[in-house]
Amino acid sequence: MVLKCLKLPCERGIRLRMEEEADIEGIQYKTLRTFQHGVRVDGIAWSPETRLDSLPPVIKFCTSAADMKIRLFTSDLQDKNEYKVLEGHSDFINGLVFDPKEGQEIASVSDDHTCRIWNLEGMQTAHFVLHSPGMSVCWHPEETFKLMVAEKNGTIRFYDLLTQQAILSLESEQMPLMSAHWCLKNTFKVGAVAGNDWLIWDITRSSYPQDKRPVHMDQACLFRWSTINENLFATTGYPGKIASQFQIHHLGHPQPVLIGSVAVGSGLSWHRTLPLCAIGGDHKLLFWVTEM
């Protein structure tokens, strides 16, 4: 497996195209460095320490892999190219994330019914036993002692990392819950996909969803909030089929505002400052821009 670190100029050559067969010309990128990984990559998380506008630049990210290990990569795109292996999970890792402030810890969840917190030396600093496979993990963007963990059985729990105790839980009332995400623009909002539906909670009002709608007939797989709009989010159908459905939704609209089709779709992320959404396809990266 080869990982390429790319710099994509988002200001040119990208337009919203609803036609699935349309080719978008003009996207350019520069390969900064190729990382040899050696085993299938299942997930990637970027450290907030990553900077391309510093001297020297800093590239830091971690991966979850098919061998149930986490790898932490660090590079200055010159002489420093290091990686550490973090071992401890006994089954596939479904989610991982850096703490958003300092980037000094990594949280991961796995089919082995655990959530684990690691420091950058590879040591575990906390360990939570779950009631079912852990599917997603999110850190509060400001209060980094708060962690959200979503389980496949439909329960989402919030943990206080100082006391290492659960402080709040949400219930989807349906299974399997495949993905959940904490809204960074409004941390009272949590979104998830379970079964064929997307679900939205307001954690100040109820432990049960405030809104839900059917979204993917072949089972929903991923949910991600936009990083710049608290009403905008994306979902995907189950990957591995000939074409997996990709949708962008707005809470003010009864129907999806964008529907796409992705061959072997996997992975889903939003640009940090633009309404730009990306998903992995069959040897491709596909981008959508929406204006709300």
PDB file of C-alpha atoms in Angstrom:
ATOM      1  CA  MET A   1       0.000   0.000   0.000  1.00  0.00           C
ATOM      2  CA  VAL A   2       1.347   3.416  -0.971  1.00  0.00           C
ATOM      3  CA  LEU A   3       0.196   6.663   0.629  1.00  0.00           C
ATOM      4  CA  LYS A   4       0.719   9.907  -1.280  1.00  0.00           C
ATOM      5  CA  CYS A   5       0.601  13.255   0.466  1.00  0.00           C
ATOM      6  CA  LEU A   6      -1.049  15.654  -1.957  1.00  0.00           C
ATOM      7  CA  LYS A   7      -1.522  19.394  -2.126  1.00  0.00           C
ATOM      8  CA  LEU A   8      -4.758  20.205  -3.964  1.00  0.00           C
ATOM      9  CA  PRO A   9      -5.463  23.789  -5.079  1.00  0.00           C
ATOM     10  CA  CYS A  10      -9.138  24.189  -4.226  1.00  0.00           C
ATOM     11  CA  GLU A  11      -9.536  27.606  -5.772  1.00  0.00           C
ATOM     12  CA  ARG A  12      -9.410  26.486  -9.382  1.00  0.00           C
ATOM     13  CA  GLY A  13     -10.903  23.871 -11.628  1.00  0.00           C
ATOM     14  CA  ILE A  14     -13.568  22.510  -9.280  1.00  0.00           C
ATOM     15  CA  ARG A  15     -17.258  23.000  -9.929  1.00  0.00           C
ATOM     16  CA  LEU A  16     -20.377  21.325  -8.642  1.00  0.00           C
ATOM     17  CA  ARG A  17     -21.389  18.777 -11.271  1.00  0.00           C
ATOM     18  CA  MET A  18     -24.538  16.777 -10.790  1.00  0.00           C
ATOM     19  CA  GLU A  19     -23.946  14.552 -13.831  1.00  0.00           C
ATOM     20  CA  GLU A  20     -22.242  11.376 -12.726  1.00  0.00           C
ATOM     21  CA  GLU A  21     -20.484  10.894 -16.044  1.00  0.00           C
ATOM     22  CA  ALA A  22     -19.145  14.452 -16.273  1.00  0.00           C
ATOM     23  CA  ASP A  23     -15.379  14.920 -16.320  1.00  0.00           C
ATOM     24  CA  ILE A  24     -14.027  17.893 -14.416  1.00  0.00           C
ATOM     25  CA  GLU A  25     -10.919  19.327 -15.990  1.00  0.00           C
ATOM     26  CA  GLY A  26      -8.306  21.550 -14.472  1.00  0.00           C
ATOM     27  CA  ILE A  27      -7.729  19.940 -11.061  1.00  0.00           C
ATOM     28  CA  GLN A  28      -4.016  19.919 -10.374  1.00  0.00           C
ATOM     29  CA  TYR A  29      -2.016  18.458  -7.534  1.00  0.00           C
ATOM     30  CA  LYS A  30       1.570  18.061  -6.478  1.00  0.00           C
ATOM     31  CA  THR A  31       2.917  14.897  -4.869  1.00  0.00           C
ATOM     32  CA  LEU A  32       4.845  16.021  -1.792  1.00  0.00           C
ATOM     33  CA  ARG A  33       5.981  12.607  -0.586  1.00  0.00           C
ATOM     34  CA  THR A  34       5.067   8.941  -1.021  1.00  0.00           C
ATOM     35  CA  PHE A  35       4.836   6.823   2.147  1.00  0.00           C
ATOM     36  CA  GLN A  36       5.251   3.052   1.823  1.00  0.00           C
ATOM     37  CA  HIS A  37       2.708   1.470   4.151  1.00  0.00           C
ATOM     38  CA  GLY A  38       3.044  -2.240   3.402  1.00  0.00           C
ATOM     39  CA  VAL A  39      -0.479  -3.322   4.380  1.00  0.00           C
ATOM     40  CA  ARG A  40      -4.031  -2.249   3.498  1.00  0.00           C
ATOM     41  CA  VAL A  41      -5.019   1.112   4.976  1.00  0.00           C
ATOM     42  CA  ASP A  42      -8.476   1.195   6.582  1.00  0.00           C
ATOM     43  CA  GLY A  43      -8.453   4.724   8.010  1.00  0.00           C
ATOM     44  CA  ILE A  44      -6.425   7.941   8.269  1.00  0.00           C
ATOM     45  CA  ALA A  45      -6.387  10.755  10.850  1.00  0.00           C
ATOM     46  CA  TRP A  46      -4.419  13.995  10.489  1.00  0.00           C
ATOM     47  CA  SER A  47      -2.626  15.653  13.393  1.00  0.00           C
ATOM     48  CA  PRO A  48      -3.334  19.357  14.071  1.00  0.00           C
ATOM     49  CA  GLU A  49       0.463  19.750  14.127  1.00  0.00           C
ATOM     50  CA  THR A  50       0.567  19.252  10.360  1.00  0.00           C
ATOM     51  CA  ARG A  51       1.781  22.462   8.693  1.00  0.00           C
ATOM     52  CA  LEU A  52       2.914  23.069   5.134  1.00  0.00           C
ATOM     53  CA  ASP A  53       3.432  26.806   5.670  1.00  0.00           C
ATOM     54  CA  SER A  54       6.150  26.397   8.325  1.00  0.00           C
ATOM     55  CA  LEU A  55       9.898  25.867   7.995  1.00  0.00           C
ATOM     56  CA  PRO A  56      10.521  23.053   8.021  1.00  0.00           C
ATOM     57  CA  PRO A  57       7.039  21.763   7.098  1.00  0.00           C
ATOM     58  CA  VAL A  58       5.476  19.136   9.357  1.00  0.00           C
ATOM     59  CA  ILE A  59       3.483  16.160   8.093  1.00  0.00           C
ATOM     60  CA  LYS A  60       1.992  14.021  10.863  1.00  0.00           C
ATOM     61  CA  PHE A  61      -0.823  11.496  10.506  1.00  0.00           C
ATOM     62  CA  CYS A  62      -1.793   8.053  11.715  1.00  0.00           C
ATOM     63  CA  THR A  63      -3.395   5.109   9.977  1.00  0.00           C
ATOM     64  CA  SER A  64      -5.387   2.057  10.973  1.00  0.00           C
ATOM     65  CA  ALA A  65      -4.573  -1.035   8.963  1.00  0.00           C
ATOM     66  CA  ALA A  66      -5.778  -4.529   8.141  1.00  0.00           C
ATOM     67  CA  ASP A  67      -3.254  -6.026  10.608  1.00  0.00           C
ATOM     68  CA  MET A  68      -5.148  -4.308  13.481  1.00  0.00           C
ATOM     69  CA  LYS A  69      -2.275  -1.919  14.205  1.00  0.00           C
ATOM     70  CA  ILE A  70      -2.006   1.870  14.207  1.00  0.00           C
ATOM     71  CA  ARG A  71       0.948   3.530  12.477  1.00  0.00           C
ATOM     72  CA  LEU A  72       2.035   7.060  13.299  1.00  0.00           C
ATOM     73  CA  PHE A  73       3.934   8.821  10.484  1.00  0.00           C
ATOM     74  CA  THR A  74       6.023  11.984  10.914  1.00  0.00           C
ATOM     75  CA  SER A  75       7.931  13.769   8.153  1.00  0.00           C
ATOM     76  CA  ASP A  76       9.481  17.174   7.456  1.00  0.00           C
ATOM     77  CA  LEU A  77       9.485  16.305   3.709  1.00  0.00           C
ATOM     78  CA  GLN A  78      13.281  16.327   3.884  1.00  0.00           C
ATOM     79  CA  ASP A  79      15.492  14.222   6.148  1.00  0.00           C
ATOM     80  CA  LYS A  80      13.068  13.330   8.929  1.00  0.00           C
ATOM     81  CA  ASN A  81      10.816  10.422   8.006  1.00  0.00           C
ATOM     82  CA  GLU A  82       9.702   8.317  10.953  1.00  0.00           C
ATOM     83  CA  TYR A  83       6.887   6.034  11.938  1.00  0.00           C
ATOM     84  CA  LYS A  84       5.842   4.176  15.074  1.00  0.00           C
ATOM     85  CA  VAL A  85       3.575   1.149  15.383  1.00  0.00           C
ATOM     86  CA  LEU A  86       0.902   1.231  18.099  1.00  0.00           C
ATOM     87  CA  GLU A  87      -0.211  -2.268  19.086  1.00  0.00           C
ATOM     88  CA  GLY A  88      -3.001  -3.339  21.430  1.00  0.00           C
ATOM     89  CA  HIS A  89      -6.238  -3.824  19.506  1.00  0.00           C
ATOM     90  CA  SER A  90      -7.168  -7.459  18.859  1.00  0.00           C
ATOM     91  CA  ASP A  91      -9.669  -6.831  16.044  1.00  0.00           C
ATOM     92  CA  PHE A  92     -10.277  -4.395  13.187  1.00  0.00           C
ATOM     93  CA  ILE A  93     -10.048  -0.680  13.994  1.00  0.00           C
ATOM     94  CA  ASN A  94     -13.103   1.272  12.820  1.00  0.00           C
ATOM     95  CA  GLY A  95     -12.201   4.823  13.830  1.00  0.00           C
ATOM     96  CA  LEU A  96      -9.282   6.938  15.019  1.00  0.00           C
ATOM     97  CA  VAL A  97      -8.702  10.622  15.675  1.00  0.00           C
ATOM     98  CA  PHE A  98      -6.062  12.996  17.106  1.00  0.00           C
ATOM     99  CA  ASP A  99      -6.924  15.308  19.959  1.00  0.00           C
ATOM    100  CA  PRO A 100      -7.767  18.562  18.137  1.00  0.00           C
ATOM    101  CA  LYS A 101      -5.843  21.033  20.307  1.00  0.00           C
ATOM    102  CA  GLU A 102      -2.292  19.785  20.764  1.00  0.00           C
ATOM    103  CA  GLY A 103      -2.323  16.563  18.771  1.00  0.00           C
ATOM    104  CA  GLN A 104      -0.528  14.747  21.575  1.00  0.00           C
ATOM    105  CA  GLU A 105      -2.994  11.870  21.916  1.00  0.00           C
ATOM    106  CA  ILE A 106      -4.836   9.503  19.573  1.00  0.00           C
ATOM    107  CA  ALA A 107      -8.194   7.826  20.274  1.00  0.00           C
ATOM    108  CA  SER A 108      -9.232   4.622  18.489  1.00  0.00           C
ATOM    109  CA  VAL A 109     -12.223   2.263  18.547  1.00  0.00           C
ATOM    110  CA  SER A 110     -12.374  -1.321  17.368  1.00  0.00           C
ATOM    111  CA  ASP A 111     -14.431  -4.438  16.794  1.00  0.00           C
ATOM    112  CA  ASP A 112     -12.694  -5.760  19.927  1.00  0.00           C
ATOM    113  CA  HIS A 113     -15.224  -3.761  22.033  1.00  0.00           C
ATOM    114  CA  THR A 114     -12.674  -1.214  23.266  1.00  0.00           C
ATOM    115  CA  CYS A 115     -11.845   2.470  22.955  1.00  0.00           C
ATOM    116  CA  ARG A 116      -8.177   3.198  23.588  1.00  0.00           C
ATOM    117  CA  ILE A 117      -6.267   6.458  24.109  1.00  0.00           C
ATOM    118  CA  TRP A 118      -2.594   6.534  23.063  1.00  0.00           C
ATOM    119  CA  ASN A 119       0.193   9.046  23.495  1.00  0.00           C
ATOM    120  CA  LEU A 120       2.644   9.733  20.673  1.00  0.00           C
ATOM    121  CA  GLU A 121       5.147   7.308  22.185  1.00  0.00           C
ATOM    122  CA  GLY A 122       2.696   4.485  21.574  1.00  0.00           C
ATOM    123  CA  MET A 123       1.681   3.960  25.200  1.00  0.00           C
ATOM    124  CA  GLN A 124      -1.977   3.564  26.186  1.00  0.00           C
ATOM    125  CA  THR A 125      -3.146   6.278  28.593  1.00  0.00           C
ATOM    126  CA  ALA A 126      -6.791   5.143  28.876  1.00  0.00           C
ATOM    127  CA  HIS A 127      -8.888   2.098  28.000  1.00  0.00           C
ATOM    128  CA  PHE A 128     -12.700   1.888  27.906  1.00  0.00           C
ATOM    129  CA  VAL A 129     -14.565  -1.415  27.619  1.00  0.00           C
ATOM    130  CA  LEU A 130     -17.578  -1.098  25.285  1.00  0.00           C
ATOM    131  CA  HIS A 131     -20.767  -3.178  25.063  1.00  0.00           C
ATOM    132  CA  SER A 132     -20.416  -3.780  21.312  1.00  0.00           C
ATOM    133  CA  PRO A 133     -17.949  -2.930  18.513  1.00  0.00           C
ATOM    134  CA  GLY A 134     -16.808   0.689  18.543  1.00  0.00           C
ATOM    135  CA  MET A 135     -17.651   2.334  15.201  1.00  0.00           C
ATOM    136  CA  SER A 136     -16.732   6.043  15.562  1.00  0.00           C
ATOM    137  CA  VAL A 137     -14.785   8.239  17.953  1.00  0.00           C
ATOM    138  CA  CYS A 138     -14.757  12.073  18.110  1.00  0.00           C
ATOM    139  CA  TRP A 139     -13.040  14.615  20.351  1.00  0.00           C
ATOM    140  CA  HIS A 140     -14.770  17.795  21.509  1.00  0.00           C
ATOM    141  CA  PRO A 141     -13.097  20.619  19.521  1.00  0.00           C
ATOM    142  CA  GLU A 142     -12.550  22.838  22.583  1.00  0.00           C
ATOM    143  CA  GLU A 143     -12.983  20.735  25.727  1.00  0.00           C
ATOM    144  CA  THR A 144     -10.465  18.020  24.933  1.00  0.00           C
ATOM    145  CA  PHE A 145     -11.267  16.039  28.089  1.00  0.00           C
ATOM    146  CA  LYS A 146     -14.598  15.079  26.425  1.00  0.00           C
ATOM    147  CA  LEU A 147     -14.717  12.143  24.023  1.00  0.00           C
ATOM    148  CA  MET A 148     -17.653  10.708  22.052  1.00  0.00           C
ATOM    149  CA  VAL A 149     -17.761   6.986  21.235  1.00  0.00           C
ATOM    150  CA  ALA A 150     -20.435   5.390  19.022  1.00  0.00           C
ATOM    151  CA  GLU A 151     -21.153   1.670  19.313  1.00  0.00           C
ATOM    152  CA  LYS A 152     -22.666  -0.670  16.767  1.00  0.00           C
ATOM    153  CA  ASN A 153     -25.537  -1.540  19.127  1.00  0.00           C
ATOM    154  CA  GLY A 154     -26.939   1.977  18.655  1.00  0.00           C
ATOM    155  CA  THR A 155     -25.562   3.667  21.792  1.00  0.00           C
ATOM    156  CA  ILE A 156     -23.406   6.805  21.700  1.00  0.00           C
ATOM    157  CA  ARG A 157     -21.555   7.593  24.934  1.00  0.00           C
ATOM    158  CA  PHE A 158     -19.632  10.668  26.045  1.00  0.00           C
ATOM    159  CA  TYR A 159     -16.648  10.152  28.338  1.00  0.00           C
ATOM    160  CA  ASP A 160     -14.800  12.460  30.709  1.00  0.00           C
ATOM    161  CA  LEU A 161     -11.139  11.612  30.193  1.00  0.00           C
ATOM    162  CA  LEU A 162     -10.156  13.174  33.528  1.00  0.00           C
ATOM    163  CA  THR A 163     -12.363  10.842  35.571  1.00  0.00           C
ATOM    164  CA  GLN A 164     -12.454   8.150  32.835  1.00  0.00           C
ATOM    165  CA  GLN A 165     -16.209   7.830  33.341  1.00  0.00           C
ATOM    166  CA  ALA A 166     -19.191   8.020  30.980  1.00  0.00           C
ATOM    167  CA  ILE A 167     -21.125  11.264  31.537  1.00  0.00           C
ATOM    168  CA  LEU A 168     -23.918  11.081  28.929  1.00  0.00           C
ATOM    169  CA  SER A 169     -25.428   8.621  26.459  1.00  0.00           C
ATOM    170  CA  LEU A 170     -27.654   8.797  23.386  1.00  0.00           C
ATOM    171  CA  GLU A 171     -29.793   6.026  21.903  1.00  0.00           C
ATOM    172  CA  SER A 172     -30.555   5.482  18.214  1.00  0.00           C
ATOM    173  CA  GLU A 173     -33.149   2.740  18.899  1.00  0.00           C
ATOM    174  CA  GLN A 174     -32.042   0.936  15.735  1.00  0.00           C
ATOM    175  CA  MET A 175     -29.097  -1.133  14.573  1.00  0.00           C
ATOM    176  CA  PRO A 176     -26.544  -1.440  13.241  1.00  0.00           C
ATOM    177  CA  LEU A 177     -25.176   2.018  13.951  1.00  0.00           C
ATOM    178  CA  MET A 178     -22.336   2.307  11.439  1.00  0.00           C
ATOM    179  CA  SER A 179     -21.035   5.855  11.866  1.00  0.00           C
ATOM    180  CA  ALA A 180     -21.523   8.929  14.061  1.00  0.00           C
ATOM    181  CA  HIS A 181     -20.033  12.414  14.072  1.00  0.00           C
ATOM    182  CA  TRP A 182     -19.938  15.375  16.449  1.00  0.00           C
ATOM    183  CA  CYS A 183     -20.843  18.673  14.767  1.00  0.00           C
ATOM    184  CA  LEU A 184     -17.852  20.999  15.179  1.00  0.00           C
ATOM    185  CA  LYS A 185     -19.895  24.148  14.447  1.00  0.00           C
ATOM    186  CA  ASN A 186     -22.486  23.298  17.095  1.00  0.00           C
ATOM    187  CA  THR A 187     -21.393  20.674  19.609  1.00  0.00           C
ATOM    188  CA  PHE A 188     -24.959  20.251  20.882  1.00  0.00           C
ATOM    189  CA  LYS A 189     -25.606  18.383  17.610  1.00  0.00           C
ATOM    190  CA  VAL A 190     -24.658  14.774  16.935  1.00  0.00           C
ATOM    191  CA  GLY A 191     -25.411  12.910  13.717  1.00  0.00           C
ATOM    192  CA  ALA A 192     -25.253   9.236  12.782  1.00  0.00           C
ATOM    193  CA  VAL A 193     -26.391   6.602  10.315  1.00  0.00           C
ATOM    194  CA  ALA A 194     -28.048   3.406  11.529  1.00  0.00           C
ATOM    195  CA  GLY A 195     -29.809   0.860   9.375  1.00  0.00           C
ATOM    196  CA  ASN A 196     -31.028   2.770   6.325  1.00  0.00           C
ATOM    197  CA  ASP A 197     -31.541   6.098   8.135  1.00  0.00           C
ATOM    198  CA  TRP A 198     -29.662   9.217   9.152  1.00  0.00           C
ATOM    199  CA  LEU A 199     -30.389  10.503  12.670  1.00  0.00           C
ATOM    200  CA  ILE A 200     -29.780  13.855  14.384  1.00  0.00           C
ATOM    201  CA  TRP A 201     -29.674  14.534  18.149  1.00  0.00           C
ATOM    202  CA  ASP A 202     -29.773  17.764  20.125  1.00  0.00           C
ATOM    203  CA  ILE A 203     -28.020  16.612  23.294  1.00  0.00           C
ATOM    204  CA  THR A 204     -29.582  19.438  25.333  1.00  0.00           C
ATOM    205  CA  ARG A 205     -33.106  18.193  24.628  1.00  0.00           C
ATOM    206  CA  SER A 206     -33.245  14.401  24.611  1.00  0.00           C
ATOM    207  CA  SER A 207     -31.214  11.228  24.484  1.00  0.00           C
ATOM    208  CA  TYR A 208     -33.332  10.154  21.504  1.00  0.00           C
ATOM    209  CA  PRO A 209     -33.065  11.530  17.949  1.00  0.00           C
ATOM    210  CA  GLN A 210     -34.803  14.820  17.181  1.00  0.00           C
ATOM    211  CA  ASP A 211     -34.982  13.965  13.485  1.00  0.00           C
ATOM    212  CA  LYS A 212     -34.382  10.957  11.265  1.00  0.00           C
ATOM    213  CA  ARG A 213     -35.063  10.009   7.666  1.00  0.00           C
ATOM    214  CA  PRO A 214     -34.439   7.003   5.406  1.00  0.00           C
ATOM    215  CA  VAL A 215     -31.451   7.707   3.209  1.00  0.00           C
ATOM    216  CA  HIS A 216     -29.780   4.603   1.674  1.00  0.00           C
ATOM    217  CA  MET A 217     -31.767   1.516   0.718  1.00  0.00           C
ATOM    218  CA  ASP A 218     -28.597  -0.627   0.664  1.00  0.00           C
ATOM    219  CA  GLN A 219     -27.758   0.345   4.300  1.00  0.00           C
ATOM    220  CA  ALA A 220     -26.109   3.603   5.276  1.00  0.00           C
ATOM    221  CA  CYS A 221     -22.401   3.476   6.049  1.00  0.00           C
ATOM    222  CA  LEU A 222     -20.801   6.874   6.817  1.00  0.00           C
ATOM    223  CA  PHE A 223     -21.932  10.224   8.277  1.00  0.00           C
ATOM    224  CA  ARG A 224     -19.857  13.433   8.306  1.00  0.00           C
ATOM    225  CA  TRP A 225     -20.876  16.976   9.265  1.00  0.00           C
ATOM    226  CA  SER A 226     -19.558  19.872   7.230  1.00  0.00           C
ATOM    227  CA  THR A 227     -16.848  21.725   9.121  1.00  0.00           C
ATOM    228  CA  ILE A 228     -18.280  25.151   8.190  1.00  0.00           C
ATOM    229  CA  ASN A 229     -22.078  24.725   8.264  1.00  0.00           C
ATOM    230  CA  GLU A 230     -23.983  23.132  11.137  1.00  0.00           C
ATOM    231  CA  ASN A 231     -26.906  22.183   8.879  1.00  0.00           C
ATOM    232  CA  LEU A 232     -24.885  20.486   6.133  1.00  0.00           C
ATOM    233  CA  PHE A 233     -23.742  16.854   6.215  1.00  0.00           C
ATOM    234  CA  ALA A 234     -22.890  13.958   3.920  1.00  0.00           C
ATOM    235  CA  THR A 235     -23.734  10.247   3.999  1.00  0.00           C
ATOM    236  CA  THR A 236     -22.706   7.214   1.992  1.00  0.00           C
ATOM    237  CA  GLY A 237     -24.295   3.865   1.283  1.00  0.00           C
ATOM    238  CA  TYR A 238     -22.566   0.578   1.905  1.00  0.00           C
ATOM    239  CA  PRO A 239     -19.219   0.317   0.035  1.00  0.00           C
ATOM    240  CA  GLY A 240     -18.044  -2.555  -2.096  1.00  0.00           C
ATOM    241  CA  LYS A 241     -20.972  -2.604  -4.492  1.00  0.00           C
ATOM    242  CA  ILE A 242     -20.688  -1.646  -8.154  1.00  0.00           C
ATOM    243  CA  ALA A 243     -21.746   1.890  -7.252  1.00  0.00           C
ATOM    244  CA  SER A 244     -22.226   3.189  -3.730  1.00  0.00           C
ATOM    245  CA  GLN A 245     -24.560   6.146  -3.316  1.00  0.00           C
ATOM    246  CA  PHE A 246     -23.194   9.406  -1.946  1.00  0.00           C
ATOM    247  CA  GLN A 247     -25.515  12.168  -0.707  1.00  0.00           C
ATOM    248  CA  ILE A 248     -25.190  15.668   0.724  1.00  0.00           C
ATOM    249  CA  HIS A 249     -28.057  16.843   2.944  1.00  0.00           C
ATOM    250  CA  HIS A 250     -29.192  20.143   4.432  1.00  0.00           C
ATOM    251  CA  LEU A 251     -31.471  20.199   7.464  1.00  0.00           C
ATOM    252  CA  GLY A 252     -33.548  22.931   5.836  1.00  0.00           C
ATOM    253  CA  HIS A 253     -34.363  20.767   2.798  1.00  0.00           C
ATOM    254  CA  PRO A 254     -36.592  17.668   2.820  1.00  0.00           C
ATOM    255  CA  GLN A 255     -34.582  15.971   0.052  1.00  0.00           C
ATOM    256  CA  PRO A 256     -30.804  15.575  -0.473  1.00  0.00           C
ATOM    257  CA  VAL A 257     -29.243  18.634  -2.101  1.00  0.00           C
ATOM    258  CA  LEU A 258     -26.775  16.441  -4.012  1.00  0.00           C
ATOM    259  CA  ILE A 259     -26.794  12.778  -5.035  1.00  0.00           C
ATOM    260  CA  GLY A 260     -23.790  11.058  -6.573  1.00  0.00           C
ATOM    261  CA  SER A 261     -22.591   7.558  -7.355  1.00  0.00           C
ATOM    262  CA  VAL A 262     -19.133   6.268  -6.484  1.00  0.00           C
ATOM    263  CA  ALA A 263     -17.569   2.997  -7.608  1.00  0.00           C
ATOM    264  CA  VAL A 264     -16.308   1.175  -4.482  1.00  0.00           C
ATOM    265  CA  GLY A 265     -16.824   4.290  -2.361  1.00  0.00           C
ATOM    266  CA  SER A 266     -14.901   4.408   0.911  1.00  0.00           C
ATOM    267  CA  GLY A 267     -13.842   7.185   3.242  1.00  0.00           C
ATOM    268  CA  LEU A 268     -15.579  10.545   3.575  1.00  0.00           C
ATOM    269  CA  SER A 269     -14.250  13.936   4.655  1.00  0.00           C
ATOM    270  CA  TRP A 270     -14.908  17.677   4.373  1.00  0.00           C
ATOM    271  CA  HIS A 271     -12.430  20.463   3.663  1.00  0.00           C
ATOM    272  CA  ARG A 272     -11.605  22.457   6.792  1.00  0.00           C
ATOM    273  CA  THR A 273     -12.669  25.870   5.436  1.00  0.00           C
ATOM    274  CA  LEU A 274     -14.580  25.199   2.189  1.00  0.00           C
ATOM    275  CA  PRO A 275     -17.875  23.411   1.371  1.00  0.00           C
ATOM    276  CA  LEU A 276     -15.780  20.761  -0.381  1.00  0.00           C
ATOM    277  CA  CYS A 277     -16.452  17.069   0.265  1.00  0.00           C
ATOM    278  CA  ALA A 278     -14.199  14.187  -0.798  1.00  0.00           C
ATOM    279  CA  ILE A 279     -14.662  10.425  -1.017  1.00  0.00           C
ATOM    280  CA  GLY A 280     -12.398   7.615  -2.172  1.00  0.00           C
ATOM    281  CA  GLY A 281     -13.384   5.713  -5.294  1.00  0.00           C
ATOM    282  CA  ASP A 282     -11.814   2.977  -7.397  1.00  0.00           C
ATOM    283  CA  HIS A 283      -8.191   4.235  -7.598  1.00  0.00           C
ATOM    284  CA  LYS A 284      -9.584   7.784  -7.542  1.00  0.00           C
ATOM    285  CA  LEU A 285     -10.365  10.674  -5.245  1.00  0.00           C
ATOM    286  CA  LEU A 286     -13.684  12.349  -6.037  1.00  0.00           C
ATOM    287  CA  PHE A 287     -14.612  15.881  -4.971  1.00  0.00           C
ATOM    288  CA  TRP A 288     -17.935  17.690  -4.700  1.00  0.00           C
ATOM    289  CA  VAL A 289     -18.496  21.361  -3.929  1.00  0.00           C
ATOM    290  CA  THR A 290     -21.848  22.636  -2.726  1.00  0.00           C
ATOM    291  CA  GLU A 291     -22.920  26.223  -2.122  1.00  0.00           C
ATOM    292  CA  MET A 292     -25.614  26.829   0.481  1.00  0.00           C
TER     293      MET A 292
END
